[in-house]
Coordinates of C-alpha atoms and ligand atoms in Angstrom, one line a residue:
M1 CA -16.7 19.3 1.2
R2 CA -18.1 15.6 0.5
G3 CA -15.7 12.7 2.1
V4 CA -16.9 9.0 2.7
V5 CA -18.0 8.3 6.4
L6 CA -18.1 4.8 7.7
H7 CA -20.5 3.9 10.1
A8 CA -21.0 1.4 10.9
P9 CA -19.6 -2.7 9.0
G10 CA -21.0 -2.5 5.5
D11 CA -22.5 1.0 6.3
V12 CA -20.4 3.1 3.7
R13 CA -21.5 7.0 3.1
V14 CA -20.7 9.9 1.2
E15 CA -22.0 12.7 3.4
D16 CA -21.1 16.9 4.3
R17 CA -17.6 17.0 6.6
P18 CA -16.1 19.8 7.5
D19 CA -13.8 22.4 5.2
P20 CA -10.1 21.4 6.0
T21 CA -8.4 24.5 7.6
I22 CA -4.8 24.8 8.6
I23 CA -4.3 23.9 12.1
E24 CA -0.7 23.9 12.3
P25 CA 1.9 26.6 10.0
T26 CA 3.5 23.4 8.8
D27 CA -0.1 21.9 7.5
A28 CA -1.2 22.0 3.5
I29 CA -4.2 22.0 1.9
I30 CA -4.3 19.8 -1.1
R31 CA -7.2 19.0 -3.5
V32 CA -8.0 15.7 -3.7
T33 CA -7.6 14.5 -7.6
A34 CA -8.0 10.7 -7.3
A35 CA -8.3 8.5 -4.0
C36 CA -8.8 4.9 -3.3
V37 CA -10.1 2.2 -1.0
C38 CA -7.5 0.4 0.6
G39 CA -7.3 -3.8 1.1
S40 CA -6.7 -1.9 4.6
D41 CA -9.7 -0.1 4.9
L42 CA -11.3 -3.6 4.5
W43 CA -11.3 -5.0 8.2
P44 CA -13.2 -1.9 9.7
Y45 CA -16.0 -2.9 7.0
R46 CA -16.0 -6.2 7.7
G47 CA -16.2 -5.7 10.9
V48 CA -13.1 -8.0 12.0
E49 CA -11.6 -4.3 13.3
K50 CA -14.0 -2.8 15.9
L51 CA -15.5 0.5 15.0
D52 CA -15.5 3.6 17.6
G53 CA -18.7 5.9 15.9
P54 CA -18.4 6.8 12.1
V55 CA -15.1 7.5 11.1
A56 CA -13.7 9.3 7.8
M57 CA -11.9 7.1 5.4
G58 CA -9.4 7.1 3.7
H59 CA -5.4 7.3 3.7
E60 CA -4.0 6.8 0.2
Y61 CA -4.5 10.6 -1.9
V62 CA -2.6 12.2 -4.9
G63 CA -3.5 16.1 -5.7
V64 CA -3.0 19.4 -5.5
V65 CA -1.7 21.8 -3.5
E66 CA -4.2 24.9 -1.8
E67 CA -3.0 26.7 0.7
V68 CA 0.2 25.8 2.7
G69 CA 1.0 27.1 6.5
S70 CA 3.4 29.9 7.5
Q71 CA 5.8 27.1 8.6
V72 CA 6.1 25.4 5.1
S73 CA 8.7 26.2 2.9
T74 CA 9.7 23.9 0.3
I75 CA 5.8 22.6 -1.0
R76 CA 4.0 25.4 -2.2
P77 CA 0.4 26.1 -4.0
G78 CA -0.8 24.5 -7.2
Q79 CA 1.9 21.6 -7.3
F80 CA 0.7 17.7 -8.1
V81 CA 1.6 16.3 -5.0
V82 CA 2.2 12.6 -3.7
G83 CA 1.9 11.9 0.2
S84 CA 3.2 8.7 2.4
F85 CA -0.2 7.5 4.0
W86 CA 1.8 8.5 7.6
A87 CA 2.7 12.4 7.5
S88 CA 5.9 12.3 8.7
D89 CA 8.2 14.8 9.6
N90 CA 11.2 13.3 7.6
T91 CA 13.7 14.8 9.5
C92 CA 14.3 13.3 13.1
E93 CA 16.7 10.6 13.4
I94 CA 14.2 7.8 12.7
C95 CA 13.0 9.3 9.3
R96 CA 16.6 9.9 8.5
S97 CA 16.9 5.9 8.8
G98 CA 14.9 5.0 5.8
Y99 CA 11.8 4.3 8.7
Q100 CA 9.5 7.6 8.0
S101 CA 6.3 5.3 8.6
A102 CA 8.3 5.3 12.7
C103 CA 9.2 9.5 12.7
I104 CA 8.6 10.5 15.8
H105 CA 5.3 13.2 14.9
R106 CA 3.5 10.5 12.7
L107 CA 0.3 11.1 12.2
L108 CA -1.5 8.0 10.7
M109 CA -3.6 10.1 7.5
G110 CA -6.5 7.4 7.9
T111 CA -7.6 9.4 11.3
I112 CA -7.8 12.8 8.5
G113 CA -10.0 10.3 5.5
T114 CA -8.4 11.1 1.9
Q115 CA -11.6 9.4 0.4
A116 CA -12.8 13.2 0.6
E117 CA -12.5 16.7 -1.9
Y118 CA -10.1 18.3 0.3
A119 CA -8.0 17.1 2.9
R120 CA -5.4 18.7 6.0
I121 CA -1.8 16.8 5.5
P122 CA 0.1 17.7 8.0
L123 CA 4.4 18.2 7.9
A124 CA 3.7 19.3 4.6
D125 CA 7.3 19.4 3.8
G126 CA 8.4 16.0 5.0
T127 CA 5.0 14.2 3.8
L128 CA 4.8 15.8 0.3
V129 CA 6.2 15.3 -2.5
A130 CA 5.6 16.8 -5.8
T131 CA 5.9 15.8 -9.2
P132 CA 8.1 18.0 -11.7
G133 CA 4.7 19.1 -13.4
M134 CA 1.2 18.4 -13.8
P135 CA 0.7 14.1 -14.4
D136 CA -1.3 13.3 -17.2
A137 CA -4.6 12.2 -16.6
D138 CA -3.1 8.5 -17.4
L139 CA -0.1 9.0 -15.0
V140 CA -2.5 9.5 -12.6
P141 CA -3.2 6.2 -11.2
S142 CA -0.2 4.8 -10.4
L143 CA 1.0 8.2 -8.8
L144 CA -1.6 7.1 -6.7
A145 CA -0.3 3.8 -6.1
A146 CA 2.9 5.1 -5.8
S147 CA 1.2 6.3 -2.1
D148 CA 0.0 3.1 -0.4
V149 CA 0.4 -0.4 -2.5
L150 CA 3.3 0.1 -4.2
G151 CA 5.1 1.9 -1.5
T152 CA 4.6 -1.5 0.8
G153 CA 5.0 -4.2 -1.7
W154 CA 8.2 -2.1 -2.9
F155 CA 8.9 -2.0 1.1
A156 CA 8.3 -5.7 1.2
T157 CA 9.9 -6.5 -1.8
V158 CA 13.4 -5.0 0.0
A159 CA 12.4 -6.1 3.4
A160 CA 12.5 -9.3 1.7
Q161 CA 15.9 -8.7 0.0
A162 CA 14.9 -9.9 -3.6
G163 CA 17.4 -8.8 -6.0
P164 CA 19.2 -10.7 -8.9
G165 CA 19.7 -14.1 -8.8
K166 CA 16.7 -14.5 -6.3
T167 CA 14.2 -16.3 -6.6
V168 CA 11.0 -14.4 -5.0
A169 CA 7.7 -15.8 -3.5
V170 CA 5.2 -13.7 -2.8
V171 CA 2.1 -14.8 -0.2
G172 CA -1.0 -12.5 -1.5
D173 CA -2.6 -11.4 -4.7
G174 CA -4.3 -8.3 -3.6
A175 CA -2.6 -5.1 -5.0
V176 CA 0.8 -4.9 -2.2
G177 CA 1.0 -8.7 -3.7
L178 CA 0.7 -7.8 -6.9
C179 CA 3.0 -4.0 -6.8
A180 CA 5.8 -6.8 -5.0
V181 CA 5.7 -8.7 -8.3
L182 CA 6.2 -5.4 -10.2
A183 CA 8.6 -4.7 -7.9
A184 CA 10.9 -8.0 -7.5
R185 CA 11.4 -7.5 -11.1
Q186 CA 12.3 -3.7 -10.9
L187 CA 15.1 -5.1 -8.4
G188 CA 16.2 -7.6 -11.1
A189 CA 14.8 -11.0 -9.5
E190 CA 15.3 -14.0 -11.4
R191 CA 12.1 -16.1 -10.8
I192 CA 8.6 -14.4 -9.0
I193 CA 6.3 -16.9 -8.1
V194 CA 3.2 -15.5 -6.9
M195 CA 0.6 -17.3 -5.1
S196 CA -3.2 -16.7 -6.5
R197 CA -6.3 -19.3 -7.1
H198 CA -7.5 -15.8 -8.8
A199 CA -7.4 -15.8 -12.8
A200 CA -7.3 -12.1 -13.3
R201 CA -4.8 -11.5 -10.6
Q202 CA -2.8 -14.1 -12.4
D203 CA -2.6 -12.4 -15.6
L204 CA -1.7 -9.0 -14.0
A205 CA 1.0 -10.5 -11.4
R206 CA 2.5 -12.2 -14.9
R207 CA 2.4 -8.5 -16.8
F208 CA 4.3 -7.2 -13.6
G209 CA 6.2 -9.8 -14.1
A210 CA 5.5 -12.9 -12.1
T211 CA 7.0 -16.4 -14.0
D212 CA 4.6 -18.9 -11.6
I213 CA 1.6 -19.9 -10.4
V214 CA 0.8 -21.2 -7.4
T215 CA -2.5 -21.9 -6.6
E216 CA -1.9 -24.3 -3.5
R217 CA -2.1 -23.1 -0.2
G218 CA -1.6 -23.7 3.5
D219 CA 1.1 -26.6 3.7
E220 CA 0.1 -27.9 -0.1
G221 CA 1.5 -24.2 -0.9
V222 CA 4.3 -24.5 0.9
A223 CA 5.3 -27.9 -0.7
R224 CA 5.1 -26.3 -4.1
I225 CA 7.1 -23.8 -3.1
K226 CA 9.6 -25.9 -1.8
E227 CA 9.0 -28.5 -5.3
L228 CA 9.8 -25.0 -8.0
T229 CA 13.1 -24.6 -5.4
G230 CA 14.9 -27.6 -5.4
G231 CA 12.9 -28.5 -2.4
L232 CA 14.8 -25.4 -0.6
G233 CA 11.9 -22.8 -0.2
A234 CA 12.3 -18.9 -2.0
H235 CA 15.5 -16.8 -1.2
S236 CA 12.6 -13.9 -0.3
V237 CA 9.4 -14.0 0.6
V238 CA 6.9 -11.8 0.7
E239 CA 3.9 -11.5 3.2
A240 CA 1.1 -9.1 1.9
V241 CA -2.4 -10.3 3.8
G242 CA -1.7 -10.3 8.0
T243 CA -3.4 -13.9 8.6
Q244 CA -2.2 -16.6 10.4
E245 CA -2.4 -18.8 7.6
S246 CA -0.6 -16.2 5.6
M247 CA 1.6 -15.2 7.5
T248 CA 2.8 -19.1 8.4
Q249 CA 2.8 -19.8 4.7
A250 CA 5.6 -17.4 3.7
I251 CA 8.0 -18.1 7.1
G252 CA 7.7 -22.0 5.8
S253 CA 8.2 -20.5 2.3
T254 CA 11.4 -19.0 2.8
R255 CA 14.6 -20.9 3.1
P256 CA 17.2 -21.2 5.6
G257 CA 19.4 -17.7 5.9
G258 CA 16.8 -16.2 3.7
H259 CA 14.6 -13.1 4.0
M260 CA 11.1 -12.4 4.7
G261 CA 9.2 -9.0 4.5
F262 CA 6.1 -9.1 5.6
V263 CA 3.8 -5.9 5.2
G264 CA -0.3 -7.7 5.4
V265 CA -1.2 -5.5 8.3
S266 CA -1.2 -8.5 11.6
H267 CA -4.8 -9.6 12.3
D268 CA -4.4 -12.3 15.6
V269 CA -0.9 -13.7 14.2
S270 CA 0.6 -15.3 16.8
L271 CA 4.4 -17.4 16.2
P272 CA 4.9 -20.4 17.6
G273 CA 9.1 -20.0 19.6
D274 CA 10.3 -22.8 18.0
E275 CA 8.8 -22.6 14.7
L276 CA 10.6 -19.0 14.3
F277 CA 13.7 -20.2 16.0
F278 CA 14.2 -23.6 14.1
S279 CA 13.1 -21.4 10.5
L280 CA 17.4 -19.6 10.7
V281 CA 15.1 -16.9 8.7
H282 CA 15.1 -13.4 8.8
L283 CA 11.7 -11.2 8.9
H284 CA 11.6 -8.0 8.8
G285 CA 7.9 -6.2 8.0
G286 CA 5.8 -3.6 9.2
P287 CA 4.3 -0.3 8.0
A288 CA 6.0 0.5 5.1
P289 CA 8.5 3.6 5.1
V290 CA 6.7 4.4 1.6
R291 CA 8.1 8.3 1.9
Q292 CA 11.5 6.7 1.7
Y293 CA 11.1 5.4 -1.3
L294 CA 8.8 8.1 -3.6
P295 CA 11.7 10.1 -5.1
E296 CA 12.4 7.1 -7.1
L297 CA 9.2 5.3 -7.2
I298 CA 7.4 9.0 -8.6
D299 CA 10.4 8.8 -11.0
L300 CA 10.1 5.6 -12.1
I301 CA 6.3 6.2 -13.2
W302 CA 7.0 9.5 -14.7
N303 CA 9.2 8.3 -17.0
R304 CA 6.8 5.4 -18.3
Q305 CA 9.3 2.6 -16.6
I306 CA 6.5 1.0 -14.3
D307 CA 2.7 1.8 -14.7
P308 CA 1.5 0.4 -11.2
G309 CA -1.6 2.2 -11.4
Q310 CA -3.3 -0.9 -13.5
V311 CA -4.0 -3.1 -10.5
F312 CA -6.8 -0.3 -9.9
D313 CA -10.0 -2.0 -12.1
L314 CA -12.5 0.3 -10.8
T315 CA -13.1 3.6 -10.8
V316 CA -16.4 5.6 -9.9
P317 CA -17.1 9.3 -8.7
L318 CA -16.1 9.7 -4.6
D319 CA -20.6 9.7 -4.1
Q320 CA -20.2 5.7 -5.0
A321 CA -17.8 4.9 -3.2
A322 CA -20.0 2.7 -1.3
E323 CA -20.0 0.5 -4.7
A324 CA -15.6 1.1 -4.6
Y325 CA -15.9 -0.7 -0.9
R326 CA -18.8 -3.4 -1.9
A327 CA -17.4 -4.5 -4.6
M328 CA -13.3 -5.1 -2.7
D329 CA -14.7 -6.9 -0.5
E330 CA -16.2 -9.9 -3.1
R331 CA -13.5 -9.0 -4.4
R332 CA -14.4 -8.1 -7.8
A333 CA -12.1 -5.5 -8.2
I334 CA -8.7 -5.9 -6.7
K335 CA -8.8 -1.7 -6.5
A336 CA -11.3 0.6 -6.7
L337 CA -10.2 3.9 -7.5
L338 CA -12.7 7.3 -6.7
L339 CA -12.9 10.5 -8.0
P340 CA -14.1 13.3 -6.5
Ligands
ZN401 ZN1 10.6 12.0 11.4

């Protein structure tokens, strides 16, 4: 099969890789209908994250089940499925508490590489959720978004306790930040402020429900959020970048007693204890337990109540994956969809 392999920073190739086979009796093999490039794939692509030799890439996927192992009982060949970027059993105590991304048997799908024609899905019964039927083609991008960016934005927004009467601020205008805007709207937030300097992303944020745009960053960005919230800061703040600047900005934008949900993969962030102490802010975040939200998100997409697939503003054949990475790296594309 064909699959994306990152050889070195900036060196993306589409190569022949071995066809996946059932290894564990709890595995399924899917034919990938659509995959995509994640903002987090850009960390190794840019050389920020260390790379040990060539690695298969990709952790977001939707597809059709081809084959299942002998112990798989609920997932069947022929089903269209969506799964999280963490494989999880969905039965252990941590999973049952809603934290499937910390499942005691978890496995990161990025170690398998779903930017490919086929993928092995471990713990298939726990990881995958089947759609009610074969989706119309126009629903596929939204279902793919549920696999990571929508689920991650959703978790951040829930962690930030967005809801009716609340003002939500979103730091980061990538696909996750934009999906957090959509989530905040769905959860009934009264006012949604997105921090963005990029015209196309501002437009999409407004379509997803943003009421205010803040273009300032750092201390000026914090001051602007305070100005918009009567000097108090937002009730709920989503951090969707993962840098020192974005974390500092997010904490500073949250009012005392407010909640901050952080889902940008943290890179070289250190928080000063004294500032944290005096902030009186609730912090909750980490790798999102997307699996917890999949049934609800699939339902909203299937019934055409939300259209998160709009985050994909570039679609290319799998063989042109290198261009997809370049476009995202250069911020020419918000998010690139790959068609195997
Ligand atoms: Zn588990």
